[in-house]
Short mmCIF file of C-alpha atoms and ligand atoms in Angstrom, two decimals:
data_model
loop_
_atom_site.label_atom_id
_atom_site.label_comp_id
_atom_site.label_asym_id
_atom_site.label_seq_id
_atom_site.Cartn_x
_atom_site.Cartn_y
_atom_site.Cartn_z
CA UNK A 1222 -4.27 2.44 27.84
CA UNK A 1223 -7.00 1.99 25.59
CA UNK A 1224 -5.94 3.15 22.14
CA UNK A 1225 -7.54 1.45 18.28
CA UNK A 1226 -6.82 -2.09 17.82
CA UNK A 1227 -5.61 -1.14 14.56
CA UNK A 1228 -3.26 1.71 15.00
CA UNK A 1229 -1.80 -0.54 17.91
CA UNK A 1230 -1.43 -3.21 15.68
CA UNK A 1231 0.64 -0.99 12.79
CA UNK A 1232 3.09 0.29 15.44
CA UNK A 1233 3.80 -3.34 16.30
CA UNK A 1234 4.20 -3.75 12.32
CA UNK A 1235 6.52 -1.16 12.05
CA UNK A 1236 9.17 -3.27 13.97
CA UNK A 1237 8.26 -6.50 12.90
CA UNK A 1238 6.52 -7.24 9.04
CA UNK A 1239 7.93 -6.22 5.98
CA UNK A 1240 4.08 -4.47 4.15
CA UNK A 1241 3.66 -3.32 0.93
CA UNK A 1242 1.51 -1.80 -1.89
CA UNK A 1243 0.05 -3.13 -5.10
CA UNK A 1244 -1.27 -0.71 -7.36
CA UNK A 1245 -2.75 -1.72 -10.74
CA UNK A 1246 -2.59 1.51 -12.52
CA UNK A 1247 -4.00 3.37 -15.38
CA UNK A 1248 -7.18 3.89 -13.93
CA UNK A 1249 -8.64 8.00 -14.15
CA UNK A 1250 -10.30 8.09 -10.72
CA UNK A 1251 -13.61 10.13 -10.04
CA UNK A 1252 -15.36 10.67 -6.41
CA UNK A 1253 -14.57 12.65 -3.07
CA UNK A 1254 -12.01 12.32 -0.36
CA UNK A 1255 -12.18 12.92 3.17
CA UNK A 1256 -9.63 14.75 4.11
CA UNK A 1257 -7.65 13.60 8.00
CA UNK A 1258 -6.64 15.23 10.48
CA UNK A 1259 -3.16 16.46 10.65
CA UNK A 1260 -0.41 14.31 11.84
CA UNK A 1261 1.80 17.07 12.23
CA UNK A 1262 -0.06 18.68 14.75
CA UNK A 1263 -2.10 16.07 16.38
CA UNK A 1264 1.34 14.56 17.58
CA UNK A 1265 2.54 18.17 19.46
CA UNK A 1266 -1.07 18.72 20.68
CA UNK A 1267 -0.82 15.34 22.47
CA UNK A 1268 2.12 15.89 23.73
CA UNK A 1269 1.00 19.67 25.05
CA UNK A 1270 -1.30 17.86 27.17
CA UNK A 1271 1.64 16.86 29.59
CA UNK A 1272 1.63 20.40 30.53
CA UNK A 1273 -2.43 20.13 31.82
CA UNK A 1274 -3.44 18.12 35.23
CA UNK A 1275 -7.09 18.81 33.83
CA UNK A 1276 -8.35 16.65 30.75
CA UNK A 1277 -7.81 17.25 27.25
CA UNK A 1278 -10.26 15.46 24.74
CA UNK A 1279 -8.53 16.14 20.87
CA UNK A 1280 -10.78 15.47 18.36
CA UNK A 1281 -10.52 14.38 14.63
CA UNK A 1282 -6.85 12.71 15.41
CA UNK A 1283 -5.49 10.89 11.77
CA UNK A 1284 -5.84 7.21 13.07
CA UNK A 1285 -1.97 6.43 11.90
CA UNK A 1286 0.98 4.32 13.51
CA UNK A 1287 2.78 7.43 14.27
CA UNK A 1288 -0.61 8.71 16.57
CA UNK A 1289 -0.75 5.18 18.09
CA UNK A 1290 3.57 5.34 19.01
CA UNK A 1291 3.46 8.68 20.26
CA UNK A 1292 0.22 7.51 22.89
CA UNK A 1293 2.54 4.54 23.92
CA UNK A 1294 5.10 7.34 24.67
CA UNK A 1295 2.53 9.32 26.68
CA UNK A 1296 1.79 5.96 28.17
CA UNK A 1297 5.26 4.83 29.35
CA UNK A 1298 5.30 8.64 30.75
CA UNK A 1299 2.62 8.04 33.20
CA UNK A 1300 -0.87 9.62 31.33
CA UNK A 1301 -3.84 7.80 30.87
CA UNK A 1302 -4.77 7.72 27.30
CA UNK A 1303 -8.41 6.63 25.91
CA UNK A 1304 -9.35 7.09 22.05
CA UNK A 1305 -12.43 6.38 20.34
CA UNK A 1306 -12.52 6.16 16.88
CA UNK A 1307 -11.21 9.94 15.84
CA UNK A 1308 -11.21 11.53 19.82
CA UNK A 1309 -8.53 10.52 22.29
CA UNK A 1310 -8.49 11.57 26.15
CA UNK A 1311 -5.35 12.45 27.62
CA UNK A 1312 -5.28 12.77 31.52
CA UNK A 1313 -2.04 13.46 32.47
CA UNK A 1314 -2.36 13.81 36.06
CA UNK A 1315 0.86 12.06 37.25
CA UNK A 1316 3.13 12.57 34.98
CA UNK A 1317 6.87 11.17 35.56
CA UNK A 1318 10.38 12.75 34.43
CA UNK A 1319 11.62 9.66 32.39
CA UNK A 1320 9.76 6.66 30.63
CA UNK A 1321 9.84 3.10 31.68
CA UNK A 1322 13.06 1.56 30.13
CA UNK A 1323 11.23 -1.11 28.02
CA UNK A 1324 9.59 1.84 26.05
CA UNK A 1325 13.04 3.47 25.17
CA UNK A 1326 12.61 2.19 21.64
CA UNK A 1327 9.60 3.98 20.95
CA UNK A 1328 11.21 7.79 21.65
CA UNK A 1329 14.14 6.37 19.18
CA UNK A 1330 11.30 5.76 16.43
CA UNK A 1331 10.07 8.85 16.46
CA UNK A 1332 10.96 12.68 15.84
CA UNK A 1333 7.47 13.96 17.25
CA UNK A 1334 9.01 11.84 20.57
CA UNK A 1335 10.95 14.99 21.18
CA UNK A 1336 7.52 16.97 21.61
CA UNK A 1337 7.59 15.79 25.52
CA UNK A 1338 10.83 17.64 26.53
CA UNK A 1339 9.72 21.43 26.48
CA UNK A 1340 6.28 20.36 28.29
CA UNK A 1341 7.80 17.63 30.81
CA UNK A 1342 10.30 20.44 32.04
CA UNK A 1343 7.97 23.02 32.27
CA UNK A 1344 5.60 20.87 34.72
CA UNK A 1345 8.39 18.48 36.60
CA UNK A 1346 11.65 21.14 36.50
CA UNK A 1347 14.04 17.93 34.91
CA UNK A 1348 13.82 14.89 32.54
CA UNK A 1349 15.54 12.14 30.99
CA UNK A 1350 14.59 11.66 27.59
CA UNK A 1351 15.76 9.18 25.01
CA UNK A 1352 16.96 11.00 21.65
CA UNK A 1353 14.15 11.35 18.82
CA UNK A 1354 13.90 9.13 15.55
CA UNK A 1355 12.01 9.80 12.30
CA UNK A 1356 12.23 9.78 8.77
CA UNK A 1357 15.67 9.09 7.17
CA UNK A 1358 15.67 12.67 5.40
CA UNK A 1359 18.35 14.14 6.83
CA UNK A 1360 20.77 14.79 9.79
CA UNK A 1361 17.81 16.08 11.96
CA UNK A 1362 19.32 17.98 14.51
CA UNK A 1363 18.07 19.23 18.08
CA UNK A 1364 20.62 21.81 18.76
CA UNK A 1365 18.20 24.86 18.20
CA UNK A 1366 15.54 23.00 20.40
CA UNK A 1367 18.89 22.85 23.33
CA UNK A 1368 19.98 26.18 22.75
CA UNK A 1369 16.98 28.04 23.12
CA UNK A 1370 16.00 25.85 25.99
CA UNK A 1371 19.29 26.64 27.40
CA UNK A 1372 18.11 30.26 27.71
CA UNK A 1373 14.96 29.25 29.24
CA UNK A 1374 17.38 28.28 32.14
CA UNK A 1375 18.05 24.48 31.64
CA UNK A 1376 21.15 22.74 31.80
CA UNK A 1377 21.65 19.34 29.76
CA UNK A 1378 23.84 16.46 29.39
CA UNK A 1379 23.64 13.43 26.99
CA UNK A 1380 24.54 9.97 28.58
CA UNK A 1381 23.98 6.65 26.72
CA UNK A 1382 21.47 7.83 23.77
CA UNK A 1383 19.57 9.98 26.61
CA UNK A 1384 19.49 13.67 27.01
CA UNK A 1385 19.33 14.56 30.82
CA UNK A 1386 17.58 17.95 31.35
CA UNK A 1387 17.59 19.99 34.67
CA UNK A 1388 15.86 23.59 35.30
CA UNK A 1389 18.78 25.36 37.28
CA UNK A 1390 16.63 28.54 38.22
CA UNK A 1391 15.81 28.97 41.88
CA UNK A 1392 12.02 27.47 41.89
CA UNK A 1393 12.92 25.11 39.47
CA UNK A 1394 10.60 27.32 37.15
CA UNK A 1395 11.72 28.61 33.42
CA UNK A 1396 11.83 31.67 33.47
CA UNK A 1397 10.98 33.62 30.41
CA UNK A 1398 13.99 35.11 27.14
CA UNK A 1399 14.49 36.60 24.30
CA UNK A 1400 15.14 33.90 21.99
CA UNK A 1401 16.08 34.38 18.00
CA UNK A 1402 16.20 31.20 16.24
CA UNK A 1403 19.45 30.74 13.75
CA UNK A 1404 17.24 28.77 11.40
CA UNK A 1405 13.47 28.19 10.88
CA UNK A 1406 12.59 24.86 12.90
CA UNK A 1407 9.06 23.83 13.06
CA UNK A 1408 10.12 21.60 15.88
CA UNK A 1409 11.80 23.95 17.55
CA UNK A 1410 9.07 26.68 17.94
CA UNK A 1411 6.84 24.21 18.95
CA UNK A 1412 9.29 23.46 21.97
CA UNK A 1413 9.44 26.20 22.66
CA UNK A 1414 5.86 27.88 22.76
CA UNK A 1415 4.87 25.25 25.08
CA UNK A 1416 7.69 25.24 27.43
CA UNK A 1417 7.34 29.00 27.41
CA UNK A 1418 3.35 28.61 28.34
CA UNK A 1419 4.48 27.69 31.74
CA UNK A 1420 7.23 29.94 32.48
CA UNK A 1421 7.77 32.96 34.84
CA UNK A 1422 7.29 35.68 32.39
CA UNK A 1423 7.44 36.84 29.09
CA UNK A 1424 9.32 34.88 26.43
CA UNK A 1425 9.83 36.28 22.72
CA UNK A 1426 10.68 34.08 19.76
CA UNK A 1427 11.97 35.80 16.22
CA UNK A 1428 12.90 33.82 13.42
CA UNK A 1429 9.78 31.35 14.31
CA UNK A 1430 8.54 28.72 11.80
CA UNK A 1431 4.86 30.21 10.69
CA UNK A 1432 3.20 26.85 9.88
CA UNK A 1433 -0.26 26.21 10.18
CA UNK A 1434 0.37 23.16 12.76
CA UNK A 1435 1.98 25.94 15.02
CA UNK A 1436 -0.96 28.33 15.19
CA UNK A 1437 -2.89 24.92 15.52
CA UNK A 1438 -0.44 24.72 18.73
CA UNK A 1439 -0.99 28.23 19.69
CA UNK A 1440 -5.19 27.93 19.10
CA UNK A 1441 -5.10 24.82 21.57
CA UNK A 1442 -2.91 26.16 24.54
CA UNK A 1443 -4.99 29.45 24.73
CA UNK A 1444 -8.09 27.89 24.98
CA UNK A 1445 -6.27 25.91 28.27
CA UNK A 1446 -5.31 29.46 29.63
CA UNK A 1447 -2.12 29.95 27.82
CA UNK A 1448 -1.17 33.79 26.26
CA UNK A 1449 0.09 33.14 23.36
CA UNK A 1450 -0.09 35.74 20.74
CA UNK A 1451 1.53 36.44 17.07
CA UNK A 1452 1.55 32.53 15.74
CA UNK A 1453 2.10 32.06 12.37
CA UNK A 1454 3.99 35.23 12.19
CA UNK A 1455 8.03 35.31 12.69
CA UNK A 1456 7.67 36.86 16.16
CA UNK A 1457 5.54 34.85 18.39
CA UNK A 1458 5.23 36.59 22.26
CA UNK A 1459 4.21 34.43 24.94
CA UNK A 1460 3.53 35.58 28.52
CA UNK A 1461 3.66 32.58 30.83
CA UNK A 1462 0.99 31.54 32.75
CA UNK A 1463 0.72 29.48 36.80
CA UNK A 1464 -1.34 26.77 34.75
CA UNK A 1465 -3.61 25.27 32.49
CA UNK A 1466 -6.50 23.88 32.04
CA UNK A 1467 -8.01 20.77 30.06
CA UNK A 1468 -10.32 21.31 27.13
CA UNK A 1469 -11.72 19.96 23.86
CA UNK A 1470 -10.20 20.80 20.68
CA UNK A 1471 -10.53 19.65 17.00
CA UNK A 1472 -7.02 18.88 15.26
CA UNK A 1473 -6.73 21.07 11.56
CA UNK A 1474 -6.80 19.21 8.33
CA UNK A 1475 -3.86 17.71 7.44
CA UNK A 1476 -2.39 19.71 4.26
CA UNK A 1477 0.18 17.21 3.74
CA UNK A 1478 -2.02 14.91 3.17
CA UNK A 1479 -5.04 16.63 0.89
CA UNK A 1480 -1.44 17.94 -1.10
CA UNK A 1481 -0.66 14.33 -1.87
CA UNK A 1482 -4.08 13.39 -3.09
CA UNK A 1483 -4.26 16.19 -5.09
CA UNK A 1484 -1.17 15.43 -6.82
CA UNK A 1485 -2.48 11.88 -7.52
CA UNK A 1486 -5.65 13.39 -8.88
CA UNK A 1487 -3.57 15.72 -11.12
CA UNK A 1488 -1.41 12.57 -12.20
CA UNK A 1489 -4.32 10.16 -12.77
CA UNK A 1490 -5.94 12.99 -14.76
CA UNK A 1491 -8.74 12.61 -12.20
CA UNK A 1492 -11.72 15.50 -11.11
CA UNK A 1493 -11.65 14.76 -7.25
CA UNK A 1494 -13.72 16.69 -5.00
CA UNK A 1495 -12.10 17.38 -1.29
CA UNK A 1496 -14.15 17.59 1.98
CA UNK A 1497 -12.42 18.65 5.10
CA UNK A 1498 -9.96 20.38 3.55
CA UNK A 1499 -8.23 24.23 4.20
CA UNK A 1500 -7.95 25.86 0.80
CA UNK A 1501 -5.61 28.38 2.37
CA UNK A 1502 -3.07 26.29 4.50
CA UNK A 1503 -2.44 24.82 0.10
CA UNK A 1504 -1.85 28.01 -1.39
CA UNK A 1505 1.63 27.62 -2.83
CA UNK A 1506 0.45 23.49 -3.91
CA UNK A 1507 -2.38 24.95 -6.08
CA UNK A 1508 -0.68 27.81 -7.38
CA UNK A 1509 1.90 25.44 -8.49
CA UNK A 1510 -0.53 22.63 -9.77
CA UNK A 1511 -2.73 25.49 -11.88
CA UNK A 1512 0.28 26.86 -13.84
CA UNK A 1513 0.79 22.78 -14.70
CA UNK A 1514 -2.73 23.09 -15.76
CA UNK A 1515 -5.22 22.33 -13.54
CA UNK A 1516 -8.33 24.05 -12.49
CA UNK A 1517 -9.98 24.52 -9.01
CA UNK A 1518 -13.48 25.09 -8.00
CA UNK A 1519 -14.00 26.06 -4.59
CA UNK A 1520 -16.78 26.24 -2.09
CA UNK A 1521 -17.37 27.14 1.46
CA UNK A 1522 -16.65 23.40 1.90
CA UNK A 1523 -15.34 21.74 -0.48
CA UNK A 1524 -12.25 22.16 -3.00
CA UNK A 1525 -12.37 20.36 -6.56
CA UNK A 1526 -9.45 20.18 -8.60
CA UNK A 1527 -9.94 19.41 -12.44
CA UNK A 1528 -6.84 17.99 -14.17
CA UNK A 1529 -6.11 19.19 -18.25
CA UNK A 1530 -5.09 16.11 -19.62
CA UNK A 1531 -1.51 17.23 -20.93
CA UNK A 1532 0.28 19.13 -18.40
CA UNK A 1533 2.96 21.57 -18.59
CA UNK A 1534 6.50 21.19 -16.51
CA UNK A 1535 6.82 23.46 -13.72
CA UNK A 1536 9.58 23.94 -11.07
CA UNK A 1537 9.42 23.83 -7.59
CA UNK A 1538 12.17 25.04 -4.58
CA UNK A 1539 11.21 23.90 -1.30
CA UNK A 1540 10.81 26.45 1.36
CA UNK A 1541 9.79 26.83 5.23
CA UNK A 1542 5.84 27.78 5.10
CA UNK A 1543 4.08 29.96 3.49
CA UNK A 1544 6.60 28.53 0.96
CA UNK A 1545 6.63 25.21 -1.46
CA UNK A 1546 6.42 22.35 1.58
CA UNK A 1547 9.30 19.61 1.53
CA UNK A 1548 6.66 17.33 2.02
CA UNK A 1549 5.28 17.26 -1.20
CA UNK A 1550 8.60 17.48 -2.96
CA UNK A 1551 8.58 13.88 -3.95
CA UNK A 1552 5.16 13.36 -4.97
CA UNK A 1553 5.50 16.27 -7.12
CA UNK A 1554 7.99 15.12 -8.50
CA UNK A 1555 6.63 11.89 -9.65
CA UNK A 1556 3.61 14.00 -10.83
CA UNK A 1557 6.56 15.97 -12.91
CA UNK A 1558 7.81 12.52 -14.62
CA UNK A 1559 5.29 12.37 -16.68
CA UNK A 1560 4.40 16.51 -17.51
CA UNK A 1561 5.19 18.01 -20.46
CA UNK A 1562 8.94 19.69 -20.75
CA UNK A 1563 11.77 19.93 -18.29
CA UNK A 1564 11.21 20.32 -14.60
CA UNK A 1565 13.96 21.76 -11.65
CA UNK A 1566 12.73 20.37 -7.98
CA UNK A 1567 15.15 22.02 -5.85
CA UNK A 1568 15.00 20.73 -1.63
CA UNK A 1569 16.48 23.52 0.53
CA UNK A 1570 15.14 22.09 4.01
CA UNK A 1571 16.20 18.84 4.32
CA UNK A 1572 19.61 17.65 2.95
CA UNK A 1573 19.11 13.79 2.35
CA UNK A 1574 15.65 13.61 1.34
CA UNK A 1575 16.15 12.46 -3.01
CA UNK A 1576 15.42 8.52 -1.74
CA UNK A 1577 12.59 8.09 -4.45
CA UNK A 1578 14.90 9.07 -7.75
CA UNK A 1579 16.47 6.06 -7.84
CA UNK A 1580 13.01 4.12 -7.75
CA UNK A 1581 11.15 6.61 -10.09
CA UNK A 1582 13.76 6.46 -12.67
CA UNK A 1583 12.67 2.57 -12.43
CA UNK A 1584 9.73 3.05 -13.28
CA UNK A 1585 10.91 5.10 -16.56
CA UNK A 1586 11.05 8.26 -15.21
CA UNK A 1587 14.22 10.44 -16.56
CA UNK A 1588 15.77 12.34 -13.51
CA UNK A 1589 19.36 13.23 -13.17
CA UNK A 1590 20.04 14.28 -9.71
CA UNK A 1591 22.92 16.71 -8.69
CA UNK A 1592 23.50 17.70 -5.24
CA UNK A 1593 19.49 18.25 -4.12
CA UNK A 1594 18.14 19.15 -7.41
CA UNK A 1595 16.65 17.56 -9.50
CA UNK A 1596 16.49 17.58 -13.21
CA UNK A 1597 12.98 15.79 -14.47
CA UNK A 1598 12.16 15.22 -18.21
CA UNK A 1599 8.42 14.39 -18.51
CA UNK A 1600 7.93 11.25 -20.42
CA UNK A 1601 4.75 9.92 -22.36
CA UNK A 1602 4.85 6.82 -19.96
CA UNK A 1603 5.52 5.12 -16.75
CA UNK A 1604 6.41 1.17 -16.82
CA UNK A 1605 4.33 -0.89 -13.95
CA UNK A 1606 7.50 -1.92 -11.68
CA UNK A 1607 8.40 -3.51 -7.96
CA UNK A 1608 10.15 -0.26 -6.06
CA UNK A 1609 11.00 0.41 -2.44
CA UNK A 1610 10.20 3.44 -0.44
CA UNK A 1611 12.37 4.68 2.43
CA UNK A 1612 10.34 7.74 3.78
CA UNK A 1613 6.90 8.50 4.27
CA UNK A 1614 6.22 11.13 1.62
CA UNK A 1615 8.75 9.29 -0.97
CA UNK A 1616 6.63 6.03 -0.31
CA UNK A 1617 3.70 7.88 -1.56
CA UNK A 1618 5.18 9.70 -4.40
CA UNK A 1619 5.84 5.93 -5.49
CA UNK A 1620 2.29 4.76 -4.97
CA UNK A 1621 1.18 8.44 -6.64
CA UNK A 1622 3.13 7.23 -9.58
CA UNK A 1623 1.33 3.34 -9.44
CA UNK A 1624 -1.76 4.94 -9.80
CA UNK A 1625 0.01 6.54 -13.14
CA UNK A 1626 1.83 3.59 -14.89
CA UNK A 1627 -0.22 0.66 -16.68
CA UNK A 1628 -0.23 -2.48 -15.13
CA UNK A 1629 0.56 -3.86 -11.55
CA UNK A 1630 3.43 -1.83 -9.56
CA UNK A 1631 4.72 -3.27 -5.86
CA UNK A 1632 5.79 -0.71 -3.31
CA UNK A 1633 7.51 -1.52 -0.23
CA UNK A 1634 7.64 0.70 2.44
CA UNK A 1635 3.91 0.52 3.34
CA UNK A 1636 5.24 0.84 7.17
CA UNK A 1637 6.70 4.17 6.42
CA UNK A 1638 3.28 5.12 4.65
CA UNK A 1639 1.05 4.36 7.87
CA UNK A 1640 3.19 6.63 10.06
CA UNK A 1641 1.27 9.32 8.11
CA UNK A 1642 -1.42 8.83 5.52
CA UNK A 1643 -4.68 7.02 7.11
CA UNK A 1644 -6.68 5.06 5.09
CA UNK A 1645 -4.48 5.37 1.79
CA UNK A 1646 -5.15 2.42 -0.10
CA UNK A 1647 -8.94 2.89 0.91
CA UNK A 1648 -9.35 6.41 0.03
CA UNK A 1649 -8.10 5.70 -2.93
CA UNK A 1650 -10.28 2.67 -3.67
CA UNK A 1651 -13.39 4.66 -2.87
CA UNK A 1652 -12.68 6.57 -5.85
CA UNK A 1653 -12.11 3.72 -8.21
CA UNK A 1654 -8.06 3.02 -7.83
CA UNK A 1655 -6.96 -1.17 -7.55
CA UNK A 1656 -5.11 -0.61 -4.88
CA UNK A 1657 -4.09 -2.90 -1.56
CA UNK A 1658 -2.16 -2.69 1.46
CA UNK A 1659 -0.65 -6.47 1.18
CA UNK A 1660 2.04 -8.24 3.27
CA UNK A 1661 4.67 -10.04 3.12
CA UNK A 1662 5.05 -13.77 4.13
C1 UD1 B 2133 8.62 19.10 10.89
C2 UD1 B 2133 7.62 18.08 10.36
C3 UD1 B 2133 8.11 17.47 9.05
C4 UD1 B 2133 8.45 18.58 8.05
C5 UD1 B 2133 9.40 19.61 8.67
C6 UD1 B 2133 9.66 20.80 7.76
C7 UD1 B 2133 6.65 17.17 12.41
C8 UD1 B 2133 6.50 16.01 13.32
N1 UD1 B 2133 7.47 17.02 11.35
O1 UD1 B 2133 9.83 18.39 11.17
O2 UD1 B 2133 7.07 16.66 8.51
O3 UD1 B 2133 9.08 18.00 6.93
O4 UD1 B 2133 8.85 20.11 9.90
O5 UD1 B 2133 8.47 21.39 7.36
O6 UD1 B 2133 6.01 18.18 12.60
N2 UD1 B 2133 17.20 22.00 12.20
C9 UD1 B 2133 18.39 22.29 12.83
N3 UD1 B 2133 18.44 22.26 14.20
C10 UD1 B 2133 17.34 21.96 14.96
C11 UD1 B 2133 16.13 21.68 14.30
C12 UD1 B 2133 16.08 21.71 12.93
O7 UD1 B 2133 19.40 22.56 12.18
O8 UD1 B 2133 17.45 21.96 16.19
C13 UD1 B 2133 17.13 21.99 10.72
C14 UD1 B 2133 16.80 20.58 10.19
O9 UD1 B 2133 17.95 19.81 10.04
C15 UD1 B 2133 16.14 20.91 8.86
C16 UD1 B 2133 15.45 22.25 9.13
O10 UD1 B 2133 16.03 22.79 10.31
O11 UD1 B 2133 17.12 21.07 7.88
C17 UD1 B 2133 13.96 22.14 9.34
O12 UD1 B 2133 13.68 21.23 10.39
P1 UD1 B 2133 12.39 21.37 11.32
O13 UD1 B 2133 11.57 22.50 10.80
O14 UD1 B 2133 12.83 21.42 12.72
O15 UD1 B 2133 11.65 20.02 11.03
P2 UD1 B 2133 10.95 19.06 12.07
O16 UD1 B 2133 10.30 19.87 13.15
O17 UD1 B 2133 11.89 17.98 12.44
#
């Protein structure tokens, strides 16, 4: 395995240093931002190559820890993994059922670990999986990801933090169902669109997620030879194909992570222009961020946002796409500490995910929380203070809110912010923020 030194070296941090941010804030900002690839699909397009003997070459992959975990995975699975700067080639030739034991860690580390299953069973016919990690947001279950695999013709047991899958059909082959989610999981359709790109058949999924990252998904399997048709639509038909092909795809912009930095432009005040960017994956962010008061220019490639310098208190409710995404509930809401009136951020997706109140309201924020909403009264000020995050996205709603206060703020949790954001503290820096990624003795 030949994956970046650096990336390599975070994963290792994960486990290992305690790494945070210092932010001296105050600063207005002014510059452009290049905007990553998207975590959220370059992990399931990785792990979509198990289901390929031929090569696939990804391009413009986020160089993050959760990228450089989720090749180790691929690793311990049997593929050969090579990455150069943004590309990584996946050969996944031999591929086996179940990862060497030492790795077993890794699957528990990660959610996007769970990617494997629906690909490993449609190639091998069984596997023994560890259960997924992530984020501490919520419960997290995998039940609609077993249930609808269930009808694909698999049978599965759980035995000492593994899940043991079997195909039970004849040939070992899935074989193609009707399949109507009970909820909207992004995870889930993903499972299930590739294990369905192998099957015997003709699978239909209603009540799919319509994210961006799954017609990302959809995009990459049909150029391998998949038939994949209605993505990012609730009804998503897939007729299964004998096998795919390698090829050479480019991973979307991540929209989690131009959201974030336009939040921290609209809380630093800041006109930041945006390269690499997709305008239309952001709909809901901007609509939400003009009726605080900012203004957008737009061009065939670039997106500028222009912050009034007062801004107005909006609500938010989270929603499955094309809806208000969870992941920028907490660094809107630090952006909402310091608007002007009374703001209502409600999270309907995740149950557990209100980590960063506690440490905003440090900083001088005034947020009463009741079950998962939250009440935020904008304040003139933030004081410069030494928080914690415990989640990616609440990590940076922390640093968002650095930028905002006067003075020098500490934020731990910079382990949870490499999982997703590459390059934060230098991104930001490039546009005239004092910021560092520091660690701990
Ligand atoms: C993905 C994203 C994550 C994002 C989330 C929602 C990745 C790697 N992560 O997570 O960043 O916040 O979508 O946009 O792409 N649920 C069940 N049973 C299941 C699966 C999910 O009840 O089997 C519930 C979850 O508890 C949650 C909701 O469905 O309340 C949404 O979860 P899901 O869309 O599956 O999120 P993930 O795919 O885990």
């Amino acid at each position: 395995m030949n994956i970046k030194n650096n990336a390599l070296k975070n994963s290792r941090s994960v486990f290992i240093n305690k790494k945070y941010i210092e932010v001296n804030g105050g600063k207005s900002l002014e510059g452009k931002i290049k905007i990553s690839g998207a975590k959220n699909s370059a992990l399931v397009l990785m792990a979509t190559s198990i289901l390929s003997k031929g090569q696939i070459n990804l391009f413009n992959v986020p160089q993050i820890t959760d990228v450089a975990i989720m090749s180790k995975i691929l690793t311990s699975m049997g593929m050969n993994i090579k990455s150069n700067e943004d590309k990584l080639e996946i050969n996944s030739k031999s591929i086996l059922h179940q990862p060497q034991e030492v790795f077993t860690n890794l699957f528990h580390s990660l959610r996007a670990s769970f990617f494997c299953i629906g690909p490993i069973l449609a190639r091998l016919g069984s596997a023994n999986i560890p259960l997924p990690g992530g984020c501490s947001i919520g419960s997290r279950p995998i039940d609609e990801h077993i249930i609808a695999l269930e009808k694909l013709g698999v049978q599965f047991k759980f035995k000492n933090n593994y899940l043991i899958a079997e195909v039970i059909t004849p040939k070992k082959r899935l074989i193609g169902a009707l399949i109507k989610f009970n909820c909207k999981s992004v995870g889930a359709t993903k499972t299930l669109i590739m294990a369905a790109s192998l099957a015997k058949g003709r699978t239909i999924l209603k009540n799919s997620s319509q994210e961006p990252e799954i017609v990302d998904l959809a995009n990459i399997l049909n150029k391998m030879g998949a038939k994949v048709k209605g993505a990012g639509t609730e009804c998503i038909t897939i007729e299964g194909v004998e096998s795919l092909e390698g090829c050479d795809y480019r991973v979307m912009p991540d929209r989690i992570e131009a959201g974030t930095y336009l939040i921290a432009a609209a809380m630093t005040r800041s006109k930041i222009t945006f390269s690499s960017i997709e305008p239309k994956h952001l709909k809901e962010v901007i609509k939400k961020l003009e009726m605080c008061g900012c203004k957008f220019e737009y061009s065939d490639k670039f997106l500028k946002i222009i912050p009034n310098q007062i801004l107005n208190s909006v609500d938010i409710t989270t929603l499955p796409y094309p809806g208000f995404p969870t992941d920028l509930q907490a660094p809107f809401m630090a952006l909402m500490t310091t608007a002007n009136g009374v703001s209502t951020i409600k999270e309907t997706v995740f149950e557990n995910r209100m980590h960063h109140v506690k440490e905003l309201n440090k900083m001088g924020a005034q947020i009463s929380l009741k079950d998962n909403t939250a009440k935020v009264v904008g304040v003139k000020k933030l004081k410069a203070s030494s928080v914690i995050g415990f989640d990616l996205r609440g990590t940076a709603a922390l640093a968002i809110a650095g930028l905002y206060a006067n003075g020098k703020s500490i934020i731990q949790g910079l382990e949870h912010l490499e999982r997703g954001y590459e390059d934060f503290a230098l991104k930001l820096k490039k546009i005239g923020a004092e910021i560092k990624h520091k660690k701990q003795n």
